[in-house]
PDB file of C-alpha atoms in Angstrom:
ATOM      1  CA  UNK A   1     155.663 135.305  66.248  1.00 48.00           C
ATOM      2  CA  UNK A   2     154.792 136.998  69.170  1.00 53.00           C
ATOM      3  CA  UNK A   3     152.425 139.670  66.818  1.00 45.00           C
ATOM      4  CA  UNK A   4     151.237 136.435  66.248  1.00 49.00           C
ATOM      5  CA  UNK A   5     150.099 135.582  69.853  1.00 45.00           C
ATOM      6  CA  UNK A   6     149.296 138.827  70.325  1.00 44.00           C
ATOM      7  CA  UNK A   7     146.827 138.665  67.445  1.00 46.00           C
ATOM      8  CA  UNK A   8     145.113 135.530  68.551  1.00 50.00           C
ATOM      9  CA  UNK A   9     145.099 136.557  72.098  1.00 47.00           C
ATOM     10  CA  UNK A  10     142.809 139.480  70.163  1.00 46.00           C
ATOM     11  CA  UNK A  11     140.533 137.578  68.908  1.00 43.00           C
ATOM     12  CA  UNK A  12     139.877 135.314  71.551  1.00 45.00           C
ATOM     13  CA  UNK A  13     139.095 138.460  73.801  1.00 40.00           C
ATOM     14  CA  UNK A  14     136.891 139.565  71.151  1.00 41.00           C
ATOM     15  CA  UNK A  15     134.940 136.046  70.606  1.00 45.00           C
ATOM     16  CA  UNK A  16     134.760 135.693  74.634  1.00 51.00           C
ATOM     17  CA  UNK A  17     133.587 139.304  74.568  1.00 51.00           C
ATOM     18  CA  UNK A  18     130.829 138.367  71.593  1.00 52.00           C
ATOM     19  CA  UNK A  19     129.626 135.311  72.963  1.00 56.00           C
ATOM     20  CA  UNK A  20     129.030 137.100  76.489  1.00 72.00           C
ATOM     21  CA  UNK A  21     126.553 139.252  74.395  1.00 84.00           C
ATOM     22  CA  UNK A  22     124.734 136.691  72.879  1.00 90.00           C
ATOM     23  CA  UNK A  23     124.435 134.532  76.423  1.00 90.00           C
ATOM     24  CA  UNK A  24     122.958 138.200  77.933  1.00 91.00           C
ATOM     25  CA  UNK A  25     120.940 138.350  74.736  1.00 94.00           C
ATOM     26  CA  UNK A  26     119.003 134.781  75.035  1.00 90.00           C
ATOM     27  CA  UNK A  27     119.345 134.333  79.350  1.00 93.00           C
ATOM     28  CA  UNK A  28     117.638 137.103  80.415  1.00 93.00           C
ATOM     29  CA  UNK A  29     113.753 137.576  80.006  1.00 93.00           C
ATOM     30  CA  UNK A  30     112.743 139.965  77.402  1.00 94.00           C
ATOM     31  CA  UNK A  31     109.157 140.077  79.479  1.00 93.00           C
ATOM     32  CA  UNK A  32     110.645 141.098  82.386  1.00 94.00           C
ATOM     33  CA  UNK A  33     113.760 142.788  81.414  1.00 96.00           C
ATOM     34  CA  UNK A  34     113.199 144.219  77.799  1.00 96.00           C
ATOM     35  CA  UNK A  35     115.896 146.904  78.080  1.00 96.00           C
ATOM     36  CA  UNK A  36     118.770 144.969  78.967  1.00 96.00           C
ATOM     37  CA  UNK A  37     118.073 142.327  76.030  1.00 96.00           C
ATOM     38  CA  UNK A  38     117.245 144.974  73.560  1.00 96.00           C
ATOM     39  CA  UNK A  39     121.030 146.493  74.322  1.00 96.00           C
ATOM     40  CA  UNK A  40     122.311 142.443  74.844  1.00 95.00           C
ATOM     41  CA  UNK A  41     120.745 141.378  71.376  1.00 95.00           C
ATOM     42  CA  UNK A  42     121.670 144.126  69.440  1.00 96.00           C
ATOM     43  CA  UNK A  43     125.313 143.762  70.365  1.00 94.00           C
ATOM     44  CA  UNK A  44     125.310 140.106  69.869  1.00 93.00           C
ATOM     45  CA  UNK A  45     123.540 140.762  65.921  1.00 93.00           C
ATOM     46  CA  UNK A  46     126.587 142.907  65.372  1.00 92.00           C
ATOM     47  CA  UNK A  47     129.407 139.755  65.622  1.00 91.00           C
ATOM     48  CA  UNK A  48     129.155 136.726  63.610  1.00 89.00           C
ATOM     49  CA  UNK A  49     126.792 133.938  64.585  1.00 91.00           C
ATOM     50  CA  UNK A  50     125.080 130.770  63.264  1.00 92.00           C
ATOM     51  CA  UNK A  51     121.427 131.218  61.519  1.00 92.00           C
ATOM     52  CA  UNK A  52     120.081 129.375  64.719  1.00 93.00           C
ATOM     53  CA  UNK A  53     121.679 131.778  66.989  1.00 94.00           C
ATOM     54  CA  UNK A  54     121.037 134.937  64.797  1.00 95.00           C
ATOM     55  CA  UNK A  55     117.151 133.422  64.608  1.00 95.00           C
ATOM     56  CA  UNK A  56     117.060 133.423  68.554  1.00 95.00           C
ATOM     57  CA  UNK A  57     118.641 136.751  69.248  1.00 96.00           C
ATOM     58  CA  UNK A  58     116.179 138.422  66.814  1.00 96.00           C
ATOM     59  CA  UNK A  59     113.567 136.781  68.401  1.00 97.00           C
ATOM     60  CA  UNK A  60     114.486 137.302  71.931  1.00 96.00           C
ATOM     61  CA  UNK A  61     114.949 141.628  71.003  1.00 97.00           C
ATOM     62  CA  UNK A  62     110.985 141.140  69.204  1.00 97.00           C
ATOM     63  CA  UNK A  63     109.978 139.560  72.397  1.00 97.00           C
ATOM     64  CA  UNK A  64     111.666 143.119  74.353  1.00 97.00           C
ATOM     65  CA  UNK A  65     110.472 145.556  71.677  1.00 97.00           C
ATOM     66  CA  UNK A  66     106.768 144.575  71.979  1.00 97.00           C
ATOM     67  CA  UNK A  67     106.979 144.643  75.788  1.00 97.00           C
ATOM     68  CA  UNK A  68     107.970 148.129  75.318  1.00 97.00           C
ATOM     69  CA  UNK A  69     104.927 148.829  72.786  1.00 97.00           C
ATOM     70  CA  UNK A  70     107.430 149.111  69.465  1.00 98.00           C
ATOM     71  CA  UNK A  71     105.080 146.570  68.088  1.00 97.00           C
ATOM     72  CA  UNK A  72     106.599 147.883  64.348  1.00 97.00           C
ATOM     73  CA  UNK A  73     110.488 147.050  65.418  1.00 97.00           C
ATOM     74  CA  UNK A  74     108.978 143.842  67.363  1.00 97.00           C
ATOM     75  CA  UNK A  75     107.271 142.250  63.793  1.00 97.00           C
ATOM     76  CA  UNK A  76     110.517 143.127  62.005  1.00 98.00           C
ATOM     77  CA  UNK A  77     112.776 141.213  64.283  1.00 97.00           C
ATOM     78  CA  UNK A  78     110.408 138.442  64.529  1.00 97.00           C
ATOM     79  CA  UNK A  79     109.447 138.507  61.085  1.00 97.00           C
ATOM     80  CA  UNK A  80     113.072 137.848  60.525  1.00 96.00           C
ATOM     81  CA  UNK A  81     113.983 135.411  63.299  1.00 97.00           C
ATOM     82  CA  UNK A  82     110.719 133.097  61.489  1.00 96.00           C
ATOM     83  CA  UNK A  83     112.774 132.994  58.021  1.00 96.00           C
ATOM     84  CA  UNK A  84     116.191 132.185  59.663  1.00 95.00           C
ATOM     85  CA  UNK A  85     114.230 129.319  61.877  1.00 94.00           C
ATOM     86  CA  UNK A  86     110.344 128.939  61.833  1.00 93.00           C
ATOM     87  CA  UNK A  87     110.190 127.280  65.272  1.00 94.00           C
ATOM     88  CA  UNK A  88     106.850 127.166  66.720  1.00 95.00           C
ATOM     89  CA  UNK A  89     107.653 128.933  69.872  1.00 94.00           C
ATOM     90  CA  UNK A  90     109.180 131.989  67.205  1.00 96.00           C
ATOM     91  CA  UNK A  91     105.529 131.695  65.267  1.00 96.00           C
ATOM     92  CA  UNK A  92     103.284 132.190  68.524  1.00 96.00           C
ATOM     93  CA  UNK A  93     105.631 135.117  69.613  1.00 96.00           C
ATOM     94  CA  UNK A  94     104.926 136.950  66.034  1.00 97.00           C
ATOM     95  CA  UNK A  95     101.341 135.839  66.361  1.00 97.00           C
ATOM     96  CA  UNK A  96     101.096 137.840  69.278  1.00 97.00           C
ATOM     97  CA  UNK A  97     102.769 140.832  67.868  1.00 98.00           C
ATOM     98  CA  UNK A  98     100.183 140.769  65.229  1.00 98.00           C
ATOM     99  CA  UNK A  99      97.516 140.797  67.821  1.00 98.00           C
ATOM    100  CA  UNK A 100      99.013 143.801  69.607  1.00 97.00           C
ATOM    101  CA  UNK A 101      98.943 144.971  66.342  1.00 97.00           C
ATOM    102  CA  UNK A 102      95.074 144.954  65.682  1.00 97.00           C
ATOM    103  CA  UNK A 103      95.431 141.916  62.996  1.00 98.00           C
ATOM    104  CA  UNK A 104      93.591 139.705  65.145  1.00 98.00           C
ATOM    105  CA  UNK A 105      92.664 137.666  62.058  1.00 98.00           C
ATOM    106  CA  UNK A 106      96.047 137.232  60.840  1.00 98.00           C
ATOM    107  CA  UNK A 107      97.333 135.836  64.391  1.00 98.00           C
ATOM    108  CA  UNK A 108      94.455 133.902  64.553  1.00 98.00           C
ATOM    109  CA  UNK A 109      95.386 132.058  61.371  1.00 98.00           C
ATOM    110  CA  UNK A 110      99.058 132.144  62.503  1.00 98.00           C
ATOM    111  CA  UNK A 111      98.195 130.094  65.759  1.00 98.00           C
ATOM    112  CA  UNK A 112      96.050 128.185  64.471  1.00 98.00           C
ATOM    113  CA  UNK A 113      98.921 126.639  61.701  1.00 96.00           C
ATOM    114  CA  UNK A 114     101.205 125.973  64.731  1.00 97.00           C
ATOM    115  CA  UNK A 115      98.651 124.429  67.038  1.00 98.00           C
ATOM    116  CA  UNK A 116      98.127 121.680  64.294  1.00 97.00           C
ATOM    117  CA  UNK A 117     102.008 120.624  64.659  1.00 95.00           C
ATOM    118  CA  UNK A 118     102.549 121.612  68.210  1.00 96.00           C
ATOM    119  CA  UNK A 119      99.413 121.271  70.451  1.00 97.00           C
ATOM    120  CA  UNK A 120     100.937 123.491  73.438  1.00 97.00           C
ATOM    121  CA  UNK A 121      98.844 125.131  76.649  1.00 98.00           C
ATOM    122  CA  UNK A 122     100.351 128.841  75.413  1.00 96.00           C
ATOM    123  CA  UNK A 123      99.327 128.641  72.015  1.00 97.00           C
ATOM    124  CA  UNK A 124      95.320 127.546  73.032  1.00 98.00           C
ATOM    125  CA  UNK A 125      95.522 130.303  74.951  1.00 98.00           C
ATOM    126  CA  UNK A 126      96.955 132.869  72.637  1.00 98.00           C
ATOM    127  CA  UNK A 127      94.423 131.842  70.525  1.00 98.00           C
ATOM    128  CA  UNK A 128      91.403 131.919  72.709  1.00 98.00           C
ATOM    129  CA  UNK A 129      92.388 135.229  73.491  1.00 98.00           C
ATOM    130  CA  UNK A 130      92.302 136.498  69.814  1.00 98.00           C
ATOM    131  CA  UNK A 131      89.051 135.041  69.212  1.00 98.00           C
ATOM    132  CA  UNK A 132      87.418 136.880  72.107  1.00 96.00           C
ATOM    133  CA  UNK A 133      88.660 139.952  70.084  1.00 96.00           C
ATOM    134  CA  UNK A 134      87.297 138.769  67.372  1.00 97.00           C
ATOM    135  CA  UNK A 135      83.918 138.105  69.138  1.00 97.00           C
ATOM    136  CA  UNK A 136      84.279 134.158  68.387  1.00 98.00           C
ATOM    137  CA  UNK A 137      83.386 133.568  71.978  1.00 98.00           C
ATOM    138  CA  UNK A 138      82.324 129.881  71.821  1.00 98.00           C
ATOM    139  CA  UNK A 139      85.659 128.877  69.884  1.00 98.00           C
ATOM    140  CA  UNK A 140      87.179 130.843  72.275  1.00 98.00           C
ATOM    141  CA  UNK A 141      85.420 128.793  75.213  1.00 98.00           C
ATOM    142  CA  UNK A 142      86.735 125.269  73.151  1.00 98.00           C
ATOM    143  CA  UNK A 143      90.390 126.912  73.226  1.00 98.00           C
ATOM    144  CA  UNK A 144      90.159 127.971  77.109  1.00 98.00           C
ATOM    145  CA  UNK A 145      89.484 124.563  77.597  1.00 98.00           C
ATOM    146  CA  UNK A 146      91.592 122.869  75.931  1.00 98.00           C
ATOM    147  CA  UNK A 147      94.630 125.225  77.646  1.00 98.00           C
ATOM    148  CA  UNK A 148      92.926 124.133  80.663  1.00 98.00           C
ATOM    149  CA  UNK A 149      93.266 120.449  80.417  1.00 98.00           C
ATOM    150  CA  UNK A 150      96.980 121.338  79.826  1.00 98.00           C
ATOM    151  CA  UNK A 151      97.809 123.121  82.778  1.00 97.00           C
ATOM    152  CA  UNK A 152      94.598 123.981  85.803  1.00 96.00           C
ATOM    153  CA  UNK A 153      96.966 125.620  87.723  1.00 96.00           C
ATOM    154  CA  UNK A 154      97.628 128.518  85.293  1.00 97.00           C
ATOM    155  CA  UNK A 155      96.294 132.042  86.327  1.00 98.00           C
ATOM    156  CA  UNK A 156      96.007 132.897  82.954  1.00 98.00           C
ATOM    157  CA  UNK A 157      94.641 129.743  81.875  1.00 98.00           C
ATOM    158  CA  UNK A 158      91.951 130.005  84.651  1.00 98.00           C
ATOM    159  CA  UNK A 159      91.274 134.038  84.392  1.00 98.00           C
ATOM    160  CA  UNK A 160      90.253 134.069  80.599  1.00 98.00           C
ATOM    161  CA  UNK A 161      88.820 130.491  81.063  1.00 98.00           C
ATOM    162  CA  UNK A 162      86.392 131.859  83.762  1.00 98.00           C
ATOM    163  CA  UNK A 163      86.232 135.168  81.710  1.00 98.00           C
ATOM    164  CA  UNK A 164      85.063 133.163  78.240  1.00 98.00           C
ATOM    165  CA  UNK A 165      82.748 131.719  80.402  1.00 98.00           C
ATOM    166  CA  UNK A 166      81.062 134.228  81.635  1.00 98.00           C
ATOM    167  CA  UNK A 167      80.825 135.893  78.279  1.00 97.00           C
ATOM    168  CA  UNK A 168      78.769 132.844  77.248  1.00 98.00           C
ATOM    169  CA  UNK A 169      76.509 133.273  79.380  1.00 98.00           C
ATOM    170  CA  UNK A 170      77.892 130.017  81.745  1.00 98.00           C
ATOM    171  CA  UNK A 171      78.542 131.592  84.784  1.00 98.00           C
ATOM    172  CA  UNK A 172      78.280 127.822  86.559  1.00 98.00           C
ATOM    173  CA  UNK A 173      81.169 126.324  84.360  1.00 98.00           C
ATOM    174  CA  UNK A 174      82.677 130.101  85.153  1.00 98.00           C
ATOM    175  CA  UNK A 175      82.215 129.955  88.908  1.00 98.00           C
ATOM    176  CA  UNK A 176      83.843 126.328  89.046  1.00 98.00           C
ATOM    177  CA  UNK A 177      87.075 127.939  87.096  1.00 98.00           C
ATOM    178  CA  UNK A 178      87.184 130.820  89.011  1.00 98.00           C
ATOM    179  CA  UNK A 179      87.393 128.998  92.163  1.00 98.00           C
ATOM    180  CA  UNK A 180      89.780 126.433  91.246  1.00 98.00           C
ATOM    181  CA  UNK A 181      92.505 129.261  89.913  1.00 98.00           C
ATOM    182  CA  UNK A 182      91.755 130.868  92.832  1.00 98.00           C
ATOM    183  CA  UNK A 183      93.008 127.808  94.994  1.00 97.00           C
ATOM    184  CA  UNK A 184      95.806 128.453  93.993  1.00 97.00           C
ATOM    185  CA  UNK A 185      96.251 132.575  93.222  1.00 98.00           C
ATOM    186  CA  UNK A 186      94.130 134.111  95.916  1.00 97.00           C
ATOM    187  CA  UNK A 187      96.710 135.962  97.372  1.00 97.00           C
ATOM    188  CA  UNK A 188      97.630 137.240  94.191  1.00 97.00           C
ATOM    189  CA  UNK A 189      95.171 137.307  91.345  1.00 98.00           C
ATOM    190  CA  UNK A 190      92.281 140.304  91.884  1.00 97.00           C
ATOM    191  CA  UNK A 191      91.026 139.569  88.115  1.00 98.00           C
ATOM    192  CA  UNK A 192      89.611 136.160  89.068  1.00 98.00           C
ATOM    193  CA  UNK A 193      87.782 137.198  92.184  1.00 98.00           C
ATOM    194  CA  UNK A 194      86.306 139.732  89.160  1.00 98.00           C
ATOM    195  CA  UNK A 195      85.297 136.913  87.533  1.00 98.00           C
ATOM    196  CA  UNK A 196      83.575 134.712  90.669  1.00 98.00           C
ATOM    197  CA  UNK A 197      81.889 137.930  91.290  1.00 98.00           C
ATOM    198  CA  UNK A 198      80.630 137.833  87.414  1.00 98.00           C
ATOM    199  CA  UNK A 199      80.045 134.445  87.929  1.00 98.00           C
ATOM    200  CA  UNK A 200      77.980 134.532  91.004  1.00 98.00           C
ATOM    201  CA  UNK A 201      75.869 137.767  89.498  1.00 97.00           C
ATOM    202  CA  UNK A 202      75.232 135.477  86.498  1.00 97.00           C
ATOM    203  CA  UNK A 203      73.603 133.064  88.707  1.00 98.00           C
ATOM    204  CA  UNK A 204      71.720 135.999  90.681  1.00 97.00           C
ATOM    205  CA  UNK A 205      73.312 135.328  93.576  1.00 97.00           C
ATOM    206  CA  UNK A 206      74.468 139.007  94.052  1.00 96.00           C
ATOM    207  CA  UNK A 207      74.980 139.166  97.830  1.00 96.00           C
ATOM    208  CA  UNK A 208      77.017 136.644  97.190  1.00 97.00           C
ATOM    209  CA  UNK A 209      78.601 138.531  94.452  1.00 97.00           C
ATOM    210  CA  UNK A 210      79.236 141.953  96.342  1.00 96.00           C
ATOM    211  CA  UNK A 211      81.031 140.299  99.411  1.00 97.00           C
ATOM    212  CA  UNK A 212      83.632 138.874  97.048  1.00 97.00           C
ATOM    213  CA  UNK A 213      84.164 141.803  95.588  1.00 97.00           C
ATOM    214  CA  UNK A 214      83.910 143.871  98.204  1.00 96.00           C
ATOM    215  CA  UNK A 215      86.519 141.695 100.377  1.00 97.00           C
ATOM    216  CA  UNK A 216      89.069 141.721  97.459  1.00 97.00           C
ATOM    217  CA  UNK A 217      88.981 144.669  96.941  1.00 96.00           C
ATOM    218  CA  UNK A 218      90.257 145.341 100.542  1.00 96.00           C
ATOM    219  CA  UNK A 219      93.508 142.754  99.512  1.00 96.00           C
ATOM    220  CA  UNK A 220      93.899 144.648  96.136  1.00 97.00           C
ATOM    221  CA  UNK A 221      92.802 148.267  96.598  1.00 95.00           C
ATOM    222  CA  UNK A 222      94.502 149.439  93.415  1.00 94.00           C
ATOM    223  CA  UNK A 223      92.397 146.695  91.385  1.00 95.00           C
ATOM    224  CA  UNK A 224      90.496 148.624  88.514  1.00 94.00           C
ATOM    225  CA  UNK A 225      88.256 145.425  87.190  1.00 93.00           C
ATOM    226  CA  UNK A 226      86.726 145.405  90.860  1.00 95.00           C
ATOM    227  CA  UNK A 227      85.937 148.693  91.396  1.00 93.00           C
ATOM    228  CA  UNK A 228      84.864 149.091  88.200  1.00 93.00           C
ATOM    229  CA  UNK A 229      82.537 145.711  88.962  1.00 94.00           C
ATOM    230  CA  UNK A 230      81.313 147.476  92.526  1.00 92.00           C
ATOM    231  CA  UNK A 231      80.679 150.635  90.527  1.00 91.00           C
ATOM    232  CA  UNK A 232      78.819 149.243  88.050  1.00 87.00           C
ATOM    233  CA  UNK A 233      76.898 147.157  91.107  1.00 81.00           C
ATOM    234  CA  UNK A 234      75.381 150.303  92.452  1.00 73.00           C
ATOM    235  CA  UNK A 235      73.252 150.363  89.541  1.00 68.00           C
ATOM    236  CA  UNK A 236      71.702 147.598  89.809  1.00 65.00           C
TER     237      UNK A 236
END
């Protein structure tokens, strides 16, 4: 009887100690801490858990691999995770493994099958990014845009709005995206006072143009997009 306990007492210990794993493996961020899920996940694949949870923890460790550039190991776990459970948000996250892949064309196609189902900000913008690699600016511009009317407040959103913009050759529409991210990331975001400056060059107002850059880059010193923008100013 009391092996009996003892036994059960076990494997209580062991479940507690199993689930802990998996609650490490799927709370923390694999963006911002990729080596504490990566050692979370792959102790919670090693006890037994439901095809939903096994589908998330894979995910989560593909989501930590690719932040650490093991772009192979992250489109084998996510790869996976999409048989177990196909969920939209697992799709977009192996979408973008196969654009940090180089198979811009394959992630393109991949987005583009979720965003018929599931219309989200993330995935317009995913996909507008692939198709500026892919040198499809204007669908590119229609994808900014639609992220855009999603969320305005985004940096992202704003940045490679403003940035598909000014590849168009719309450095108006630009300017007015610029600004309004930068309403709310000045403090913060030196890649869209890049793209004002762009902007403002594009309409050939360049004195304009150098003072923006030239007073970020005295808030973001470190910035490479501006002083590679003032560098490339001095020969004009």
């Amino acid at each position: 009887m009391r092996f009996g306990l003892v036994l059960t007492g076990g494997m209580m210990l062991w479940a507690q100690g199993a689930f802990a794993e998996y609650g490490t493996c799927v709370g923390l961020s694999a963006n911002r801490q990729p080596v504490e899920v990566i050692e979370a996940c792959t102790a919670a694949l090693e006890t037994e858990l439901s095809d939903d949870e096994l589908a998330e923890a894979l995910a989560a460790r593909g989501v930590a691999w690719r932040q650490l550039g093991e772009n192979d190991k992250s489109l084998r776990d996510l790869r996976r995770a999409k048989h177990l459970e196909p969920s939209h948000n697992t799709q977009r996250m192996l979408a973008w493994t196969w654009h940090e892949l180089g198979y811009d064309k394959t992630a393109e196609w991949l987005y583009t099958r979720v965003l018929k189902e599931a219309p989200t900000m993330q995935g317009y913008l995913s996909r507008c990014v692939v198709r500026q690699e892919l040198g499809k600016d204007e669908l590119a511009v229609e994808d900014c845009g639609a992220a855009m009317e999603l969320d305005s407040e985004s940096e992202d959103v704003t940045y490679f709005y403003a940035r598909a913009l000014n590849i168009v050759e719309r450095p108006q529409d630009a300017l007015v995206v610029a600004e309004r991210g930068l309403e709310f990331h000045a403090k913060t975001s030196a890649r869209l006072y890049t793209q004002k400056a762009i902007a403002l060059v594009g309409l050939r107002r360049i004195d304009e143009a150098m003072a923006t850059a030239e007073a970020a880059q005295k808030r973001f010193p470190q910035d490479d997009s501006l002083a590679k923008f003032l560098t490339l100013s001095k020969e004009w």
